[in-house]
mmCIF file of C-alpha atoms in Angstrom:
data_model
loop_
_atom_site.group_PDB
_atom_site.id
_atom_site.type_symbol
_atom_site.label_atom_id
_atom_site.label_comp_id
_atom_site.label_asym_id
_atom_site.label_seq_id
_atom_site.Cartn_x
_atom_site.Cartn_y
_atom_site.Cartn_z
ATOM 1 C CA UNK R 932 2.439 17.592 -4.848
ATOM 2 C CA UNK R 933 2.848 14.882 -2.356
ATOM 3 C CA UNK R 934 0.647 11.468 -1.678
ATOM 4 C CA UNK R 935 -2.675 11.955 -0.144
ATOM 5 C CA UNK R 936 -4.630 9.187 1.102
ATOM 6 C CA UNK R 937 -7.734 9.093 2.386
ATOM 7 C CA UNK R 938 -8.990 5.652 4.873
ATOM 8 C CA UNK R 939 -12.825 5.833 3.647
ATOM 9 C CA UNK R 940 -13.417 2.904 5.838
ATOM 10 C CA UNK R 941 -11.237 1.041 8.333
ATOM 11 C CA UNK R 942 -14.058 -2.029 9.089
ATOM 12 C CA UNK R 943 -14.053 -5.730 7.843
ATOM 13 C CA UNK R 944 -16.528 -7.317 6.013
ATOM 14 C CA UNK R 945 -19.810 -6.501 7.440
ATOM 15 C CA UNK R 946 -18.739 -3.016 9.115
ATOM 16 C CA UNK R 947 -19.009 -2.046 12.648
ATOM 17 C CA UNK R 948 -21.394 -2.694 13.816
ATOM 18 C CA UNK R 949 -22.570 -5.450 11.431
ATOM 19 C CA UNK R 950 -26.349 -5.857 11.095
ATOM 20 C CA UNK R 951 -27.081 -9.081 12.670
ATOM 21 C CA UNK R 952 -24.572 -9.159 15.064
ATOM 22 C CA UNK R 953 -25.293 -8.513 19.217
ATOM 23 C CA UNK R 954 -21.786 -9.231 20.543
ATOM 24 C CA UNK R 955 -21.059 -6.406 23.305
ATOM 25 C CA UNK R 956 -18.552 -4.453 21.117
ATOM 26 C CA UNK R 957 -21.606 -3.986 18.107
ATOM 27 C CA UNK R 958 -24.026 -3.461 20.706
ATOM 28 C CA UNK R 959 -21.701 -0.833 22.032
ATOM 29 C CA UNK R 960 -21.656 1.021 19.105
ATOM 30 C CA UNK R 961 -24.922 0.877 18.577
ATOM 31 C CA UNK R 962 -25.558 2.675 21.826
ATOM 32 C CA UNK R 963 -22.731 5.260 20.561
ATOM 33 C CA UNK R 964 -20.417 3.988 23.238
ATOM 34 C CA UNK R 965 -17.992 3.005 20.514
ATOM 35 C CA UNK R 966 -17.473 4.697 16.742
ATOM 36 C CA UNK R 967 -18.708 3.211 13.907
ATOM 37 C CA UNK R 968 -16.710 2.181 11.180
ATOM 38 C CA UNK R 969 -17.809 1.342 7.206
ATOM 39 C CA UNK R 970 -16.034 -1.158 5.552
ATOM 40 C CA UNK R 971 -12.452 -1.421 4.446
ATOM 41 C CA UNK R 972 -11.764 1.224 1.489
ATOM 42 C CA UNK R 973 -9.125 4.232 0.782
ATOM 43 C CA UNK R 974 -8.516 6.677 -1.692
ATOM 44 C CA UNK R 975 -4.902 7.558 -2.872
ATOM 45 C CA UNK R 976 -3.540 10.605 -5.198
ATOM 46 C CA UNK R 977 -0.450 12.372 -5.925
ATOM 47 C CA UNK R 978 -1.945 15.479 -7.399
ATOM 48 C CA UNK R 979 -5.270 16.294 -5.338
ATOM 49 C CA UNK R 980 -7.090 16.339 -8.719
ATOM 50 C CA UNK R 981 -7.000 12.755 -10.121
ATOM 51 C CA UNK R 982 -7.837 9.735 -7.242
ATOM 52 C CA UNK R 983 -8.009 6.155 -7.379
ATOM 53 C CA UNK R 984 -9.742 3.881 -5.094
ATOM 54 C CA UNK R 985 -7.941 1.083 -2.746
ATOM 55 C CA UNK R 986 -10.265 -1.410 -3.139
ATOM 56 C CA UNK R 987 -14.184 -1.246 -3.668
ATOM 57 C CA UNK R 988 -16.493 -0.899 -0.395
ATOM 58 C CA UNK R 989 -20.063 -2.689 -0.296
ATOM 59 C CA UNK R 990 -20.242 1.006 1.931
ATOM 60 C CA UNK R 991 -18.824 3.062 -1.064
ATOM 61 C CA UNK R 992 -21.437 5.922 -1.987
ATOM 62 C CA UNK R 993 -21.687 6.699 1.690
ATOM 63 C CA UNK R 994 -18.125 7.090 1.823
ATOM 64 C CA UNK R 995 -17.699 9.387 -1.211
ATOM 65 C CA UNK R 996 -20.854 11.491 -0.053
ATOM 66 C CA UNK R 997 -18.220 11.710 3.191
ATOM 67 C CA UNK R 998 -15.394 12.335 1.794
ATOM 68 C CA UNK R 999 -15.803 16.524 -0.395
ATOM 69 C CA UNK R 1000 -12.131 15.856 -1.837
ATOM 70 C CA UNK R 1001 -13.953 13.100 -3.712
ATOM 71 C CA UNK R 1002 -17.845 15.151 -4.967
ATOM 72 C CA UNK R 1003 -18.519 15.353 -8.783
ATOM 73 C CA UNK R 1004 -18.070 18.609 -10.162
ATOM 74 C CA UNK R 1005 -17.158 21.758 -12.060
ATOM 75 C CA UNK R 1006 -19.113 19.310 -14.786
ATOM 76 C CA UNK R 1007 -22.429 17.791 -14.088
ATOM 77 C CA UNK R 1008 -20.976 14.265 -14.580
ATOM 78 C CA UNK R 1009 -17.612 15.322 -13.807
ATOM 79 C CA UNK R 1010 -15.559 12.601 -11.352
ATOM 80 C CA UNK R 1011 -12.050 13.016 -10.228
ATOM 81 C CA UNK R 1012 -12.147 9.079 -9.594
ATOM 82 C CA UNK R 1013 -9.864 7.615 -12.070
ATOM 83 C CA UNK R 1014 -10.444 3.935 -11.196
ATOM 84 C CA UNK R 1015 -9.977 1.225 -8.533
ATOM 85 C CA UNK R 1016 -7.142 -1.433 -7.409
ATOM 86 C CA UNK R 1017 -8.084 -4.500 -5.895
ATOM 87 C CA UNK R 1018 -6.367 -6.375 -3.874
ATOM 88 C CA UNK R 1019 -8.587 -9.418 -4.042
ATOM 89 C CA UNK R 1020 -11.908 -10.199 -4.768
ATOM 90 C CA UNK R 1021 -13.434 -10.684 -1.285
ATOM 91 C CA UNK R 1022 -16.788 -9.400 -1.317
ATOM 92 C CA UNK R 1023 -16.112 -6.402 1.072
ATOM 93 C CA UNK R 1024 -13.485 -5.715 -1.545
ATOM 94 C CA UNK R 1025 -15.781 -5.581 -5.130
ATOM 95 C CA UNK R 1026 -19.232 -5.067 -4.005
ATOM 96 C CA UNK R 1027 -18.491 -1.493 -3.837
ATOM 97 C CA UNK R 1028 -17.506 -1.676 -7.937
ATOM 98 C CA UNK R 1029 -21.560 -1.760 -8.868
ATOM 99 C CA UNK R 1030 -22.408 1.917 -7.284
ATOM 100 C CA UNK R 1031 -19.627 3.000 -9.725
ATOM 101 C CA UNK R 1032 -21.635 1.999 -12.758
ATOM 102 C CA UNK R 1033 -22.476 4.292 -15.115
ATOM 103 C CA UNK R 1034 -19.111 6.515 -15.043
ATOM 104 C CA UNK R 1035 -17.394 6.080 -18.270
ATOM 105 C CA UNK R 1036 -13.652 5.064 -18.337
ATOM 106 C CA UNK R 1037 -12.427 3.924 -15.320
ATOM 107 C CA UNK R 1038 -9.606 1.897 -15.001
ATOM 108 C CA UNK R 1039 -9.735 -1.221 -12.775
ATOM 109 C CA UNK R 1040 -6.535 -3.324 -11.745
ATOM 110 C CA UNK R 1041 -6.562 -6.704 -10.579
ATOM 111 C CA UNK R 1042 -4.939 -10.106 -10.611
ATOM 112 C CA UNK R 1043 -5.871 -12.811 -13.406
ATOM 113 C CA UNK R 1044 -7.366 -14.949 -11.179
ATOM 114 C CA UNK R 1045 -9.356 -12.112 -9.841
ATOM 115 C CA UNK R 1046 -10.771 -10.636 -13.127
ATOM 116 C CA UNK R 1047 -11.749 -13.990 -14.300
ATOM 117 C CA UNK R 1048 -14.350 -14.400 -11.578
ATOM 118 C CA UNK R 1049 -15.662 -11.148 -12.130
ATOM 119 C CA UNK R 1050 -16.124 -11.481 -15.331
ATOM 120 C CA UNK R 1051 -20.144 -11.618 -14.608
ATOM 121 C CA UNK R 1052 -20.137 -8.593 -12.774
ATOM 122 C CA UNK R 1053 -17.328 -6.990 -15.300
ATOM 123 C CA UNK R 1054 -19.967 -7.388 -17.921
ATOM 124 C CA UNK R 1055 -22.620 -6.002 -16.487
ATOM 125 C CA UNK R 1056 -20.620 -3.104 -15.770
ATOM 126 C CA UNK R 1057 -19.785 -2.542 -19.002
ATOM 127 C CA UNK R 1058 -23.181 -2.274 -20.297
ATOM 128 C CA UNK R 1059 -23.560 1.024 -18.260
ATOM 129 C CA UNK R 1060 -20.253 2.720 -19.357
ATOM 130 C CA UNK R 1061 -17.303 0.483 -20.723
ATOM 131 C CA UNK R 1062 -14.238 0.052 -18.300
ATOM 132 C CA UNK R 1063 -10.984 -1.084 -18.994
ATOM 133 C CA UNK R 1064 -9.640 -4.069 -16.790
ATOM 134 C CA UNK R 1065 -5.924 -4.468 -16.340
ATOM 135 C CA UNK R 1066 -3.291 -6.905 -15.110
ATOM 136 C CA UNK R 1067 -1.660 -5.599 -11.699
ATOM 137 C CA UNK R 1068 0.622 -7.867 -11.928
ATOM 138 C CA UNK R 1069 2.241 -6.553 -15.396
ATOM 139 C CA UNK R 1070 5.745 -6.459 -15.594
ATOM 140 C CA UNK R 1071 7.427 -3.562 -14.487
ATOM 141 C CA UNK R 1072 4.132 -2.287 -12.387
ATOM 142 C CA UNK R 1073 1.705 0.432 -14.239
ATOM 143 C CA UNK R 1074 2.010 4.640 -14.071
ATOM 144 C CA UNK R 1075 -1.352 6.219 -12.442
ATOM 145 C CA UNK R 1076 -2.845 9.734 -14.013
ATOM 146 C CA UNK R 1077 -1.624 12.183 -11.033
ATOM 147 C CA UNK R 1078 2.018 10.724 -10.537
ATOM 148 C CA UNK R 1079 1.561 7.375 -8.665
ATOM 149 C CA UNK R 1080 3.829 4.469 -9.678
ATOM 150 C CA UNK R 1081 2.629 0.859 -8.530
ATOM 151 C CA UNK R 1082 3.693 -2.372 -8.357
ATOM 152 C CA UNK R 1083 1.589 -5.387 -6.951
ATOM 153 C CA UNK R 1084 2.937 -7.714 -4.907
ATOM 154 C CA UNK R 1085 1.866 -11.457 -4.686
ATOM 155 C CA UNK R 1086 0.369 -12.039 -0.586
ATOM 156 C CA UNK R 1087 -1.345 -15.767 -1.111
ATOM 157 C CA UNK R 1088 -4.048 -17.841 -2.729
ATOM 158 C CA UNK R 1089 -7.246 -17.654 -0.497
ATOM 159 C CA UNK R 1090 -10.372 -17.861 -2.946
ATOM 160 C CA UNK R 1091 -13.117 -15.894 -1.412
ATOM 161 C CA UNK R 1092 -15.949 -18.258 -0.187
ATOM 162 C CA UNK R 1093 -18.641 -17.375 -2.732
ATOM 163 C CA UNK R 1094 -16.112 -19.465 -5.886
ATOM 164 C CA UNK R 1095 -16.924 -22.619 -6.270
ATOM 165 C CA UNK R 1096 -13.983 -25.177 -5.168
ATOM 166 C CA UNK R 1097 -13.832 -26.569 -8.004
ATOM 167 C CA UNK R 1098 -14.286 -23.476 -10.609
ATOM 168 C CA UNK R 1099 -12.292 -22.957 -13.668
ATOM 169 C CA UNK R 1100 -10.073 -20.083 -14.141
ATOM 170 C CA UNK R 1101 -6.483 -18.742 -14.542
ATOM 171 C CA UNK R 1102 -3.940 -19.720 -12.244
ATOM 172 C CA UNK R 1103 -1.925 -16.990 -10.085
ATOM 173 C CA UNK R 1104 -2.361 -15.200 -6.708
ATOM 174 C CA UNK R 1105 -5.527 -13.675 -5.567
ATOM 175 C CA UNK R 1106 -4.427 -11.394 -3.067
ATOM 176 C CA UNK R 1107 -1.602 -8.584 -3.031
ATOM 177 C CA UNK R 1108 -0.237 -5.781 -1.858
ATOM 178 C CA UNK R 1109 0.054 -2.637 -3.502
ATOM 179 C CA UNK R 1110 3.387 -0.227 -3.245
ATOM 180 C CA UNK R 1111 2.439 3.208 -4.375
ATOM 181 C CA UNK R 1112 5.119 5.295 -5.150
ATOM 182 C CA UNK R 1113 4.651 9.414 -5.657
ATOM 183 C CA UNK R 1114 7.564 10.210 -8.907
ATOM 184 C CA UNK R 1115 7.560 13.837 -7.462
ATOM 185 C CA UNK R 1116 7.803 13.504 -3.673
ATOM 186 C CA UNK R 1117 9.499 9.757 -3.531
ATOM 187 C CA UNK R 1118 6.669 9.323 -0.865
ATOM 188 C CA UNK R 1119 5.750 5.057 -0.518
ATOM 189 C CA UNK R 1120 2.741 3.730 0.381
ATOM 190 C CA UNK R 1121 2.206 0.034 1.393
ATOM 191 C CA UNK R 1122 -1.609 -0.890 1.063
ATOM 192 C CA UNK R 1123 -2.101 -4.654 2.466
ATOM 193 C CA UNK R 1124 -5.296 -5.170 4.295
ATOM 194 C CA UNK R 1125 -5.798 -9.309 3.531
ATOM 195 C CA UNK R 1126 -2.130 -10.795 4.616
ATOM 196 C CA UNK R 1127 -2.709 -14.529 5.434
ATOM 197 C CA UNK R 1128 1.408 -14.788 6.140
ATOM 198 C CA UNK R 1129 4.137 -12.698 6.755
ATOM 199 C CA UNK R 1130 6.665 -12.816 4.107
ATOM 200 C CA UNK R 1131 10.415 -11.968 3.769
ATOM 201 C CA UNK R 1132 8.986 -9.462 0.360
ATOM 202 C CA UNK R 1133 6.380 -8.136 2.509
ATOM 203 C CA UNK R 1134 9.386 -6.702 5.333
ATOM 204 C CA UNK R 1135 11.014 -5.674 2.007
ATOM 205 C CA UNK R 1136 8.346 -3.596 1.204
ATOM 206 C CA UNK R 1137 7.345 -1.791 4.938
ATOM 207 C CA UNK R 1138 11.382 -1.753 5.284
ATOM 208 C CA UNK R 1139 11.065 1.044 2.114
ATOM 209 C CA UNK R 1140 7.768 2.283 2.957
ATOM 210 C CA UNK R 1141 7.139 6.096 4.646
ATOM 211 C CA UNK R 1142 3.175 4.295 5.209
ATOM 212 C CA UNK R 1143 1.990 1.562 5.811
ATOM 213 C CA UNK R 1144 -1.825 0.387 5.984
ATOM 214 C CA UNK R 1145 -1.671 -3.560 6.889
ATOM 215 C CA UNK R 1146 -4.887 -5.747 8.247
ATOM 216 C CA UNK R 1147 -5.787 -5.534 11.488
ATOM 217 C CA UNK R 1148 -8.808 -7.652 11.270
ATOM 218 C CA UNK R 1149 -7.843 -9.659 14.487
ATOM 219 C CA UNK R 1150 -6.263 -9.412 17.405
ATOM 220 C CA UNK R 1151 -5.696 -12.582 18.823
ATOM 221 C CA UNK R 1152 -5.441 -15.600 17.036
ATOM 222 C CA UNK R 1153 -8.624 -17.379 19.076
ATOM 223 C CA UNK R 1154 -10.780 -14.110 18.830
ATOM 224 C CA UNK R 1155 -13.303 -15.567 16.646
ATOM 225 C CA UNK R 1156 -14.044 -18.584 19.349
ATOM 226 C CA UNK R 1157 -13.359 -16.544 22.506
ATOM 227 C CA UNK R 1158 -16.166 -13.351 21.276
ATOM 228 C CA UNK R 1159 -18.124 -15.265 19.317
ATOM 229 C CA UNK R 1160 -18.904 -19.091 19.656
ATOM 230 C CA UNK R 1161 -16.697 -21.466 20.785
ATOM 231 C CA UNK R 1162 -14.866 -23.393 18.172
ATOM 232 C CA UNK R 1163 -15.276 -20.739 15.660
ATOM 233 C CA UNK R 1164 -11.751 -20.132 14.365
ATOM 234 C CA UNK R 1165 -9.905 -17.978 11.908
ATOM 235 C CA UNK R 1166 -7.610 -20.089 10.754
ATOM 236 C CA UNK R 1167 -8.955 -20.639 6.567
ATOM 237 C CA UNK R 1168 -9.496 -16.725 6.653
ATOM 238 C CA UNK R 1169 -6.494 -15.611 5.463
ATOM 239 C CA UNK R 1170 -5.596 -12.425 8.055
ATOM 240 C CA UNK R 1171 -2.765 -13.311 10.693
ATOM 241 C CA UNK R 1172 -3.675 -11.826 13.703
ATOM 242 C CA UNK R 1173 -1.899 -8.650 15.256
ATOM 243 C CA UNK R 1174 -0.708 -10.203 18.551
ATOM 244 C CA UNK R 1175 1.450 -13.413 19.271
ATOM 245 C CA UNK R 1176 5.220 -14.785 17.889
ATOM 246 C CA UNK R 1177 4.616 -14.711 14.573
ATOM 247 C CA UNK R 1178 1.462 -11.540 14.464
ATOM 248 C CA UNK R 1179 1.756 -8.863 12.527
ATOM 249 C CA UNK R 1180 3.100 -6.305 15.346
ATOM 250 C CA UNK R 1181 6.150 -7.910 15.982
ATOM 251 C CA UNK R 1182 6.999 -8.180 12.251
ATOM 252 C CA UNK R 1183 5.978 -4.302 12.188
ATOM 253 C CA UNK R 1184 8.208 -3.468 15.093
ATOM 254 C CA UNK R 1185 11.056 -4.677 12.889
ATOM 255 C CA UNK R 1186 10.161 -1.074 10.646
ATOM 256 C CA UNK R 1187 9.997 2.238 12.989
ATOM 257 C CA UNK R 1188 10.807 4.168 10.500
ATOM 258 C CA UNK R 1189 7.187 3.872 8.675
ATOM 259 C CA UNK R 1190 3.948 4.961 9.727
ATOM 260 C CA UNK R 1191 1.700 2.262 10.316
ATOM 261 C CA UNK R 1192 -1.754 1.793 10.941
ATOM 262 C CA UNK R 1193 -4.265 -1.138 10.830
ATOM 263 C CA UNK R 1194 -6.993 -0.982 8.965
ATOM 264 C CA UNK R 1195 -10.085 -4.302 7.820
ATOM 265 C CA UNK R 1196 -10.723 -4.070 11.911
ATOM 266 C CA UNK R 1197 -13.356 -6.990 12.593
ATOM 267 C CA UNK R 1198 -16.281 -6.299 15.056
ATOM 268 C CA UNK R 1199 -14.099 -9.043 17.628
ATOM 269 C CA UNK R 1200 -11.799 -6.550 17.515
ATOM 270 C CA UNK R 1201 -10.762 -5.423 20.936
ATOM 271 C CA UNK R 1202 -9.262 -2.619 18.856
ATOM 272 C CA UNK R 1203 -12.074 -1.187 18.016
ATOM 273 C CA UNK R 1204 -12.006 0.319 21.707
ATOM 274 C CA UNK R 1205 -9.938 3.620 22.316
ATOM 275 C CA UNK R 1206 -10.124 3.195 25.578
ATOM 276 C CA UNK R 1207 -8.977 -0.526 25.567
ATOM 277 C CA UNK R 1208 -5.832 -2.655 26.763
ATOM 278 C CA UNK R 1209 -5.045 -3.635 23.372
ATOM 279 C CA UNK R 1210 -5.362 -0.444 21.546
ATOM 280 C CA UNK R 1211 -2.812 0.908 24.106
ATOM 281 C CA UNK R 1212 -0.647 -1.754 23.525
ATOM 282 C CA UNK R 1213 -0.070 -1.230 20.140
ATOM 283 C CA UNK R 1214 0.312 2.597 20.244
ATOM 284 C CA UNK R 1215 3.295 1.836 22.978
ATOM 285 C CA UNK R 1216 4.971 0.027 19.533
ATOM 286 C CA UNK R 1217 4.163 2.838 17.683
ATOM 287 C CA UNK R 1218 1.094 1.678 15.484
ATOM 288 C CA UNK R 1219 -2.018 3.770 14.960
ATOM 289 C CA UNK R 1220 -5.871 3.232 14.749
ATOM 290 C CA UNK R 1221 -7.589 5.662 12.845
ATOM 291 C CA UNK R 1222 -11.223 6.404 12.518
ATOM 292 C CA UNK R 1223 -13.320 6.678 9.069
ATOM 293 C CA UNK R 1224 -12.308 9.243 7.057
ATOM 294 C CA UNK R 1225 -8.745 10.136 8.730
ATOM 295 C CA UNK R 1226 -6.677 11.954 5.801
ATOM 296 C CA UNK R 1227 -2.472 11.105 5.442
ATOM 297 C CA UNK R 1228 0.366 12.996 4.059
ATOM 298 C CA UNK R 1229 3.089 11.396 2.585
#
């Protein structure tokens, strides 16, 4: 078998368009000018019978209703989901955990940091069907049912608004990476949709990598004030922006050997546009948008 991965959703937090939102690219898609995306989640395996989430979606059931690799079945409670690996706990990131209640043994990884404030949420979970909760950060990385080897890789320390500043807790990084490896195919995935800073470990990892899915949530570092309101930055957000010296295309130019495709697209997102400037910019460097649901091969 080789890696499959499935992008269930290729938005930010909030989707595209989001709700409350009237900016001309989300009123664009709401007059079907422009495709709608659901929020940021994927789906890897390495033996078409045994998946595990990328990340939790507030837009999750929709997404598995969407996605027929993913349906219930022979069994009437039967699931091929396995579990989930988050990357953080941004909202758009966990929310999606809750619709999974109720299906017994899943396996969620996650940093300490991360568990610890969703500990709440971990125990209400567990009064539906028990889960186990592991570190992603163990030593030596962690062996998936279908194949998949993984190791987590630190990104940075953003603390998702909703935590108190001052909150108690483990210390340790809340966001990572993920390298998925296939034992069978040597296929390598890089899954890092919340990078904050570019790192010399984070070129190590695309430099080995046949895929990689990196954020894409901006495109210019003033987008927020330029499409928004004025003054509205994205500097405490923790996504570097695709364009400029130090954005993420020129570090991914440095890597032609990988697929690469952005994914966590914000509604500013100029992106978002097939027919834009900016989305042919960055397939002239080689780098893809996909839409919702797009399946890869590794």
């Amino acid at each position: 078998m080789v890696v499959r991965v499935v992008l269930l959703g290729t938005a930010a937090g909030g989707g595209f368009p989001q709700w409350n939102c009237a900016c001309s690219p989300c009123t664009e898609a709401r007059d079907g000018k422009l495709p709608s995306r659901t929020q940021e989640c994927a789906a890897v395996t390495g033996n078409g019978r045994d998946w595990w989430l990328l990340n939790a979606s507030p837009d999750l059931r929709t997404q598995l209703a969407a996605t027929p690799a993913l349906w219930p079945g022979p069994g009437p409670r039967d699931t091929s989901l396995r579990g989930v690996l988050l990357t953080d706990a941004e909202a758009d990131h966990v929310t999606g955990l809750a619709e999974l209640r109720g299906a017994a043994g899943l396996k969620v990884y996650a940093t300490s940091p991360v568990r610890s404030v969703l500990a709440p949420a971990r125990a209400a979970l567990d009064r539906y069907a028990p889960w186990e909760w592991a570190d992603s950060l163990a030593d030596g990385g962690f062996v998936l049912a279908g194949g998949l080897v993984v190791t987590a890789h630190p990104l940075g320390a953003k603390i998702p608004k909703y935590v108190p500043a001052q909150a108690p807790g483990p210390a340790g990084p809340w966001v990572t990476a993920y390298r998925v490896e296939d034992l069978a195919s040597g296929g390598v995935l890089v899954y890092a949709p919340c990078v904050g800073g570019w790192s010399p470990e984070l070129d190590e990892l695309c430099a080995e990598a046949d895929c990689v899915l990196l954020d894409g949530t901006f495109y210019a570092a003033d987008e927020m004030g330029t499409t928004i309101r004025s003054g509205a930055g994205q500097a405490a957000m923790g996504h570097l922006p695709v364009t400029g010296p130090d954005g993420t295309l020129a570090a991914l130019a440095r890597h032609p050997a990988a697929r690469r495709i952005y994914t966590h697209l914000n509604n500013t997102n100029p992106l978002l546009d097939p027919a834009s400037p900016a989305r042919a910019r960055v397939a002239e460097e080689g780098v893809e948008v996909l839409a919702d649901g797009a399946e890869l091969v590794l």
